[in-house]
mmCIF file of C-alpha atoms in Angstrom:
data_model
loop_
_atom_site.group_PDB
_atom_site.id
_atom_site.type_symbol
_atom_site.label_atom_id
_atom_site.label_comp_id
_atom_site.label_asym_id
_atom_site.label_seq_id
_atom_site.Cartn_x
_atom_site.Cartn_y
_atom_site.Cartn_z
ATOM 1 C CA MET A 1 -4.172 -7.298 91.119
ATOM 2 C CA LYS A 2 -6.876 -5.039 89.681
ATOM 3 C CA ARG A 3 -4.224 -2.751 88.216
ATOM 4 C CA LEU A 4 -2.464 -5.799 86.745
ATOM 5 C CA VAL A 5 -5.642 -6.958 85.021
ATOM 6 C CA ILE A 6 -6.333 -3.424 83.743
ATOM 7 C CA THR A 7 -2.806 -3.275 82.367
ATOM 8 C CA LEU A 8 -3.276 -6.622 80.654
ATOM 9 C CA LEU A 9 -6.564 -5.551 79.163
ATOM 10 C CA THR A 10 -5.459 -2.128 77.893
ATOM 11 C CA THR A 11 -2.094 -2.735 76.017
ATOM 12 C CA ALA A 12 0.403 -1.512 74.560
ATOM 13 C CA ALA A 13 6.283 1.700 77.645
ATOM 14 C CA LEU A 14 19.499 8.332 81.624
ATOM 15 C CA VAL A 15 21.900 7.276 79.280
ATOM 16 C CA TYR A 16 22.837 8.121 75.736
ATOM 17 C CA PRO A 17 21.567 5.820 72.990
ATOM 18 C CA ILE A 18 23.827 3.147 71.553
ATOM 19 C CA LEU A 19 23.604 3.093 67.781
ATOM 20 C CA SER A 20 24.933 0.624 65.248
ATOM 21 C CA THR A 21 27.803 1.887 63.133
ATOM 22 C CA GLU A 22 26.396 -0.227 60.297
ATOM 23 C CA SER A 23 23.151 1.727 60.152
ATOM 24 C CA ASN A 24 21.848 3.139 56.915
ATOM 25 C CA LEU A 25 18.845 5.037 58.202
ATOM 26 C CA SER A 26 17.249 5.662 54.811
ATOM 27 C CA ILE A 27 14.120 3.527 54.502
ATOM 28 C CA GLY A 28 11.529 3.097 51.801
ATOM 29 C CA ALA A 29 13.070 1.244 48.851
ATOM 30 C CA ALA A 30 10.322 -0.476 46.877
ATOM 31 C CA ASP A 31 12.646 -3.272 45.722
ATOM 32 C CA ALA A 32 11.977 -6.160 48.132
ATOM 33 C CA ALA A 33 15.531 -7.452 47.784
ATOM 34 C CA SER A 34 16.999 -4.201 49.101
ATOM 35 C CA GLU A 35 14.148 -2.957 51.280
ATOM 36 C CA LYS A 36 15.155 -1.979 54.799
ATOM 37 C CA VAL A 37 13.327 -1.759 58.109
ATOM 38 C CA LEU A 38 14.219 0.821 60.732
ATOM 39 C CA SER A 39 14.661 -0.893 64.101
ATOM 40 C CA LEU A 40 14.456 1.040 67.386
ATOM 41 C CA THR A 41 15.121 -0.510 70.771
ATOM 42 C CA ILE A 42 13.653 1.926 73.272
ATOM 43 C CA GLU A 43 12.808 2.264 76.945
ATOM 44 C CA GLY A 44 10.601 4.701 78.802
ATOM 45 C CA ASP A 45 7.122 5.432 80.117
ATOM 46 C CA LEU A 46 5.446 5.057 76.729
ATOM 47 C CA LEU A 47 6.227 1.424 75.887
ATOM 48 C CA ASP A 48 8.387 0.243 78.779
ATOM 49 C CA SER A 49 11.165 -1.778 77.086
ATOM 50 C CA ALA A 50 10.290 -2.422 73.456
ATOM 51 C CA GLU A 51 11.487 -3.065 69.927
ATOM 52 C CA VAL A 52 9.864 -0.864 67.285
ATOM 53 C CA LEU A 53 10.043 -1.629 63.562
ATOM 54 C CA LEU A 54 9.107 0.982 60.953
ATOM 55 C CA SER A 55 8.989 0.604 57.181
ATOM 56 C CA ARG A 56 6.817 1.501 54.214
ATOM 57 C CA ARG A 57 4.777 -1.609 55.113
ATOM 58 C CA GLY A 58 3.828 -0.347 58.548
ATOM 59 C CA LEU A 59 4.703 -0.351 62.243
ATOM 60 C CA ARG A 60 5.365 -3.149 64.707
ATOM 61 C CA ILE A 61 5.928 -2.935 68.455
ATOM 62 C CA ARG A 62 7.040 -5.824 70.659
ATOM 63 C CA ASN A 63 7.129 -5.497 74.460
ATOM 64 C CA HIS A 64 6.074 -7.377 77.607
ATOM 65 C CA LEU A 65 2.398 -7.257 76.584
ATOM 66 C CA GLY A 66 3.033 -8.958 73.259
ATOM 67 C CA MET A 67 2.993 -7.240 69.867
ATOM 68 C CA SER A 68 1.012 -4.636 67.993
ATOM 69 C CA CYS A 69 1.009 -4.096 64.224
ATOM 70 C CA TRP A 70 -0.346 -1.269 62.089
ATOM 71 C CA PHE A 71 -0.579 -1.358 58.295
ATOM 72 C CA PRO A 72 -1.118 1.647 55.965
ATOM 73 C CA GLU A 73 -3.710 -0.223 53.899
ATOM 74 C CA LYS A 74 -5.923 -0.432 57.022
ATOM 75 C CA PRO A 75 -5.054 2.830 58.797
ATOM 76 C CA SER A 76 -7.983 2.776 61.221
ATOM 77 C CA ILE A 77 -6.993 -0.572 62.789
ATOM 78 C CA VAL A 78 -4.166 -1.662 65.090
ATOM 79 C CA TYR A 79 -3.720 -5.409 65.466
ATOM 80 C CA LEU A 80 -2.789 -6.619 68.954
ATOM 81 C CA LEU A 81 -1.031 -9.989 68.968
ATOM 82 C CA ASN A 82 -0.403 -12.394 71.827
ATOM 83 C CA PRO A 83 2.304 -14.949 70.913
ATOM 84 C CA GLU A 84 1.536 -17.040 74.021
ATOM 85 C CA ASN A 85 -1.882 -18.196 72.794
ATOM 86 C CA GLN A 86 -1.348 -17.217 69.128
ATOM 87 C CA THR A 87 -4.345 -14.907 68.924
ATOM 88 C CA TYR A 88 -4.894 -11.376 67.633
ATOM 89 C CA PHE A 89 -7.457 -8.639 68.182
ATOM 90 C CA ALA A 90 -8.319 -5.820 65.760
ATOM 91 C CA GLN A 91 -8.627 -2.621 67.806
ATOM 92 C CA PRO A 92 -9.633 0.801 66.431
ATOM 93 C CA ALA A 93 -6.441 2.839 66.072
ATOM 94 C CA SER A 94 -7.967 5.772 67.952
ATOM 95 C CA GLU A 95 -8.641 3.541 70.978
ATOM 96 C CA TYR A 96 -5.143 2.062 70.836
ATOM 97 C CA ILE A 97 -3.582 5.531 70.860
ATOM 98 C CA ASP A 98 -5.857 6.615 73.732
ATOM 99 C CA ASP A 99 -4.728 3.558 75.723
ATOM 100 C CA LEU A 100 -1.091 4.246 74.904
ATOM 101 C CA ARG A 101 -1.291 7.919 75.913
ATOM 102 C CA GLU A 102 -3.756 7.521 78.802
ATOM 103 C CA ASP A 103 -1.305 8.857 81.401
ATOM 104 C CA TYR A 104 -0.470 12.032 79.483
ATOM 105 C CA ARG A 105 -2.354 15.015 78.181
ATOM 106 C CA PRO A 106 -1.367 16.376 74.746
ATOM 107 C CA LEU A 107 1.879 18.353 74.689
ATOM 108 C CA LYS A 108 1.263 22.109 74.550
ATOM 109 C CA TYR A 109 3.903 24.563 73.407
ATOM 110 C CA THR A 110 4.155 28.109 72.094
ATOM 111 C CA ARG A 111 7.405 27.807 70.173
ATOM 112 C CA LEU A 112 10.146 25.376 69.150
ATOM 113 C CA SER A 113 13.885 25.723 68.781
ATOM 114 C CA ARG A 114 16.028 23.372 66.723
ATOM 115 C CA ARG A 115 19.674 22.549 66.740
ATOM 116 C CA PRO A 116 21.788 19.868 65.069
ATOM 117 C CA LYS A 117 22.734 16.865 67.162
ATOM 118 C CA THR A 118 25.339 14.269 66.313
ATOM 119 C CA LEU A 119 24.660 10.852 67.764
ATOM 120 C CA PRO A 120 27.561 8.760 69.128
ATOM 121 C CA ASP A 121 27.996 6.851 65.856
ATOM 122 C CA GLY A 122 28.160 10.059 63.824
ATOM 123 C CA THR A 123 24.569 9.953 62.607
ATOM 124 C CA LYS A 124 23.119 13.415 62.110
ATOM 125 C CA ALA A 125 19.966 14.097 64.100
ATOM 126 C CA GLU A 126 17.964 17.076 65.290
ATOM 127 C CA MET A 127 17.210 18.179 68.834
ATOM 128 C CA VAL A 128 13.873 19.976 69.095
ATOM 129 C CA THR A 129 13.174 21.923 72.294
ATOM 130 C CA ALA A 130 9.562 22.884 73.032
ATOM 131 C CA PHE A 131 8.702 25.948 75.135
ATOM 132 C CA ASN A 132 5.498 27.061 76.814
ATOM 133 C CA ILE A 133 4.434 29.854 79.157
ATOM 134 C CA GLY A 134 4.437 28.801 82.801
ATOM 135 C CA PRO A 135 2.119 29.897 85.647
ATOM 136 C CA ASP A 136 4.421 32.821 86.449
ATOM 137 C CA LYS A 137 4.174 34.028 82.821
ATOM 138 C CA LYS A 138 7.765 33.025 82.186
ATOM 139 C CA GLU A 139 8.843 30.772 79.337
ATOM 140 C CA VAL A 140 9.765 27.243 80.374
ATOM 141 C CA ILE A 141 11.013 24.158 78.552
ATOM 142 C CA VAL A 142 8.293 21.508 78.375
ATOM 143 C CA ALA A 143 9.938 18.888 76.132
ATOM 144 C CA GLU A 144 13.138 17.871 74.397
ATOM 145 C CA VAL A 145 12.753 15.561 71.411
ATOM 146 C CA THR A 146 15.484 13.864 69.376
ATOM 147 C CA CYS A 147 14.493 13.274 65.763
ATOM 148 C CA LEU A 148 15.950 11.465 62.778
ATOM 149 C CA LYS A 149 15.679 13.252 59.454
ATOM 150 C CA ASN A 150 15.610 11.890 55.908
ATOM 151 C CA THR A 151 14.439 8.378 56.794
ATOM 152 C CA ASN A 152 12.213 8.307 53.685
ATOM 153 C CA LEU A 153 9.367 6.700 55.601
ATOM 154 C CA PRO A 154 5.966 7.207 53.939
ATOM 155 C CA PRO A 155 3.862 10.084 55.351
ATOM 156 C CA ALA A 156 1.231 7.658 56.682
ATOM 157 C CA VAL A 157 3.800 5.740 58.758
ATOM 158 C CA HIS A 158 5.374 8.976 60.007
ATOM 159 C CA HIS A 159 1.917 10.263 60.954
ATOM 160 C CA MET A 160 1.035 7.143 62.950
ATOM 161 C CA TRP A 161 4.336 6.987 64.853
ATOM 162 C CA CYS A 162 4.020 10.675 65.773
ATOM 163 C CA ALA A 163 0.488 9.920 67.008
ATOM 164 C CA TYR A 164 1.895 7.148 69.207
ATOM 165 C CA MET A 165 4.454 9.604 70.591
ATOM 166 C CA GLY A 166 1.854 12.332 71.101
ATOM 167 C CA LEU A 167 3.673 14.778 68.818
ATOM 168 C CA PRO A 168 2.256 16.688 65.819
ATOM 169 C CA GLU A 169 3.841 15.425 62.620
ATOM 170 C CA LYS A 170 4.071 18.893 61.076
ATOM 171 C CA ASP A 171 6.609 20.043 63.670
ATOM 172 C CA PHE A 172 8.751 16.932 64.109
ATOM 173 C CA ALA A 173 10.759 14.619 61.874
ATOM 174 C CA LEU A 174 10.920 11.000 63.113
ATOM 175 C CA PRO A 175 11.020 11.204 66.938
ATOM 176 C CA ILE A 176 13.237 8.522 68.470
ATOM 177 C CA GLY A 177 13.535 9.945 71.977
ATOM 178 C CA ALA A 178 11.554 12.371 74.127
ATOM 179 C CA PHE A 179 11.706 13.876 77.592
ATOM 180 C CA GLN A 180 8.668 15.852 78.768
ATOM 181 C CA ASN A 181 8.150 18.144 81.758
ATOM 182 C CA VAL A 182 4.597 17.107 82.613
ATOM 183 C CA VAL A 183 2.195 16.100 85.340
ATOM 184 C CA LYS A 184 1.438 12.417 84.935
ATOM 185 C CA ILE A 185 -2.310 11.792 85.102
ATOM 186 C CA ARG A 186 -3.423 9.835 88.149
ATOM 187 C CA HIS A 187 -6.319 7.387 87.843
ATOM 188 C CA VAL A 188 -8.805 7.484 90.717
ATOM 189 C CA ARG A 189 -11.987 5.410 90.348
ATOM 190 C CA GLU A 190 -11.711 5.566 86.571
ATOM 191 C CA ALA A 191 -11.519 9.386 86.625
ATOM 192 C CA PHE A 192 -8.544 11.489 85.598
ATOM 193 C CA ASN A 193 -6.950 13.675 88.246
ATOM 194 C CA GLY A 194 -3.765 15.659 87.878
ATOM 195 C CA GLY A 195 -1.243 14.304 90.349
ATOM 196 C CA GLY A 196 1.554 16.245 92.013
ATOM 197 C CA LYS A 197 3.954 18.706 90.436
ATOM 198 C CA LYS A 198 5.414 18.715 86.988
ATOM 199 C CA ARG A 199 8.580 16.685 86.598
ATOM 200 C CA TRP A 200 10.807 15.506 83.796
ATOM 201 C CA ARG A 201 9.787 12.117 82.506
ATOM 202 C CA CYS A 202 11.465 9.869 79.975
ATOM 203 C CA VAL A 203 8.727 9.140 77.464
ATOM 204 C CA ALA A 204 11.067 7.204 75.174
ATOM 205 C CA LEU A 205 14.823 6.781 74.957
ATOM 206 C CA PRO A 206 16.491 4.716 72.235
ATOM 207 C CA ARG A 207 19.018 2.127 73.332
ATOM 208 C CA LYS A 208 19.800 1.074 69.783
ATOM 209 C CA VAL A 209 18.966 2.372 66.314
ATOM 210 C CA THR A 210 19.774 0.326 63.243
ATOM 211 C CA THR A 211 18.268 -1.154 60.083
ATOM 212 C CA LYS A 212 17.309 -4.678 59.080
ATOM 213 C CA THR A 213 16.700 -6.282 55.721
ATOM 214 C CA MET A 214 12.979 -6.707 55.166
ATOM 215 C CA ASP A 215 11.540 -10.112 56.000
ATOM 216 C CA ASP A 216 7.877 -10.666 55.115
ATOM 217 C CA LYS A 217 7.280 -12.120 58.573
ATOM 218 C CA LEU A 218 8.340 -8.899 60.312
ATOM 219 C CA LEU A 219 5.352 -6.832 59.228
ATOM 220 C CA LYS A 220 2.613 -9.286 58.430
ATOM 221 C CA LEU A 221 -0.277 -10.734 60.410
ATOM 222 C CA PRO A 222 0.587 -14.413 61.104
ATOM 223 C CA THR A 223 -1.729 -16.736 59.192
ATOM 224 C CA ASN A 224 -1.805 -19.292 62.019
ATOM 225 C CA TYR A 225 -3.136 -16.819 64.605
ATOM 226 C CA LYS A 226 -6.816 -16.942 65.597
ATOM 227 C CA GLU A 227 -8.901 -13.793 66.005
ATOM 228 C CA ALA A 228 -9.802 -13.163 69.641
ATOM 229 C CA LYS A 229 -13.389 -12.332 70.554
ATOM 230 C CA ASP A 230 -12.298 -9.274 72.547
ATOM 231 C CA LYS A 231 -9.272 -7.840 74.323
ATOM 232 C CA ALA A 232 -9.880 -9.863 77.475
ATOM 233 C CA SER A 233 -9.869 -13.046 75.396
ATOM 234 C CA LEU A 234 -6.666 -11.935 73.690
ATOM 235 C CA TYR A 235 -4.702 -11.817 76.939
ATOM 236 C CA LEU A 236 -6.502 -14.233 79.259
ATOM 237 C CA SER A 237 -7.885 -17.050 77.097
ATOM 238 C CA THR A 238 -6.134 -20.103 75.712
ATOM 239 C CA ASP A 239 -7.662 -19.909 72.230
ATOM 240 C CA GLY A 240 -9.212 -16.458 71.722
ATOM 241 C CA ASN A 241 -12.550 -17.295 73.345
ATOM 242 C CA LEU A 242 -12.523 -16.475 77.055
ATOM 243 C CA GLN A 243 -14.013 -19.170 79.291
ATOM 244 C CA GLU A 244 -14.725 -19.199 83.020
ATOM 245 C CA LYS A 245 -11.875 -21.666 83.499
ATOM 246 C CA ASP A 246 -9.426 -19.205 81.916
ATOM 247 C CA LEU A 247 -10.257 -16.603 84.568
ATOM 248 C CA GLU A 248 -10.020 -19.170 87.355
ATOM 249 C CA ASP A 249 -6.614 -20.293 86.095
ATOM 250 C CA PHE A 250 -5.396 -16.689 85.896
ATOM 251 C CA PHE A 251 -6.394 -15.676 89.429
ATOM 252 C CA ILE A 252 -5.199 -18.962 90.934
ATOM 253 C CA SER A 253 -1.860 -19.121 89.140
ATOM 254 C CA THR A 254 -0.817 -15.499 89.798
ATOM 255 C CA PRO A 255 -0.613 -15.771 93.649
ATOM 256 C CA ARG A 256 1.014 -19.198 93.305
ATOM 257 C CA LYS A 257 3.740 -17.789 91.081
ATOM 258 C CA LYS A 258 4.377 -14.968 93.567
ATOM 259 C CA LYS A 259 4.615 -17.458 96.456
ATOM 260 C CA GLU A 260 7.005 -19.693 94.539
ATOM 261 C CA ALA A 261 9.200 -16.709 93.671
ATOM 262 C CA SER A 262 9.339 -15.585 97.323
ATOM 263 C CA THR A 263 10.574 -18.998 98.498
ATOM 264 C CA ARG A 264 13.473 -19.203 96.053
#
């Protein structure tokens, strides 16, 4: 239960991707009538199962924790949204990224190799392989990243998405999938301890890549949402202001739901 509450209070997680044959992956037209949004449906350790939208107007992620939005005009803030109680919380972007990447240390590599990759629908992509020196002084592969090129996303949006993915923007185009050979950090009494041996982990894998016509509602803070007092209020309150009754309802209803599910 404690881990569940921590997950709620921190946010937002092996097959080939399925891509739309209708995709035009060039984004960034200033004309609202023709403006497109890049849509990624991905799965993996980073965001669990999520839909990611990227455009010149910003970034939006929707997964089991709700939604998060980032806008270039306020680059230091990520807005967390909870559709269930229609509240939002403005979190410093640096804290949001730390929460998102809390299980992984930064990727270290000594060199990169690149090769063309053709996705199943014929879209041209790039496979970037990252190498580092292992304990035995031999070179080992530490990551494989699939990137889309020529998306025409603004540098600020590209920078923020690379920060989410834990990849330096100078070395990668738009990363849409990543496998890393890493030790996942283990949390023990709020301290970080390396756990076990390195293993290949799916950080993010796209299930679908396509484009959508821009709708103002896609990348805009809803006007009918209330600002939550804090992150706990965002996820556990009914109206953005956490009350004692909200906590009682949460801890009472969770075991009840589990019991009901077990009797079905």
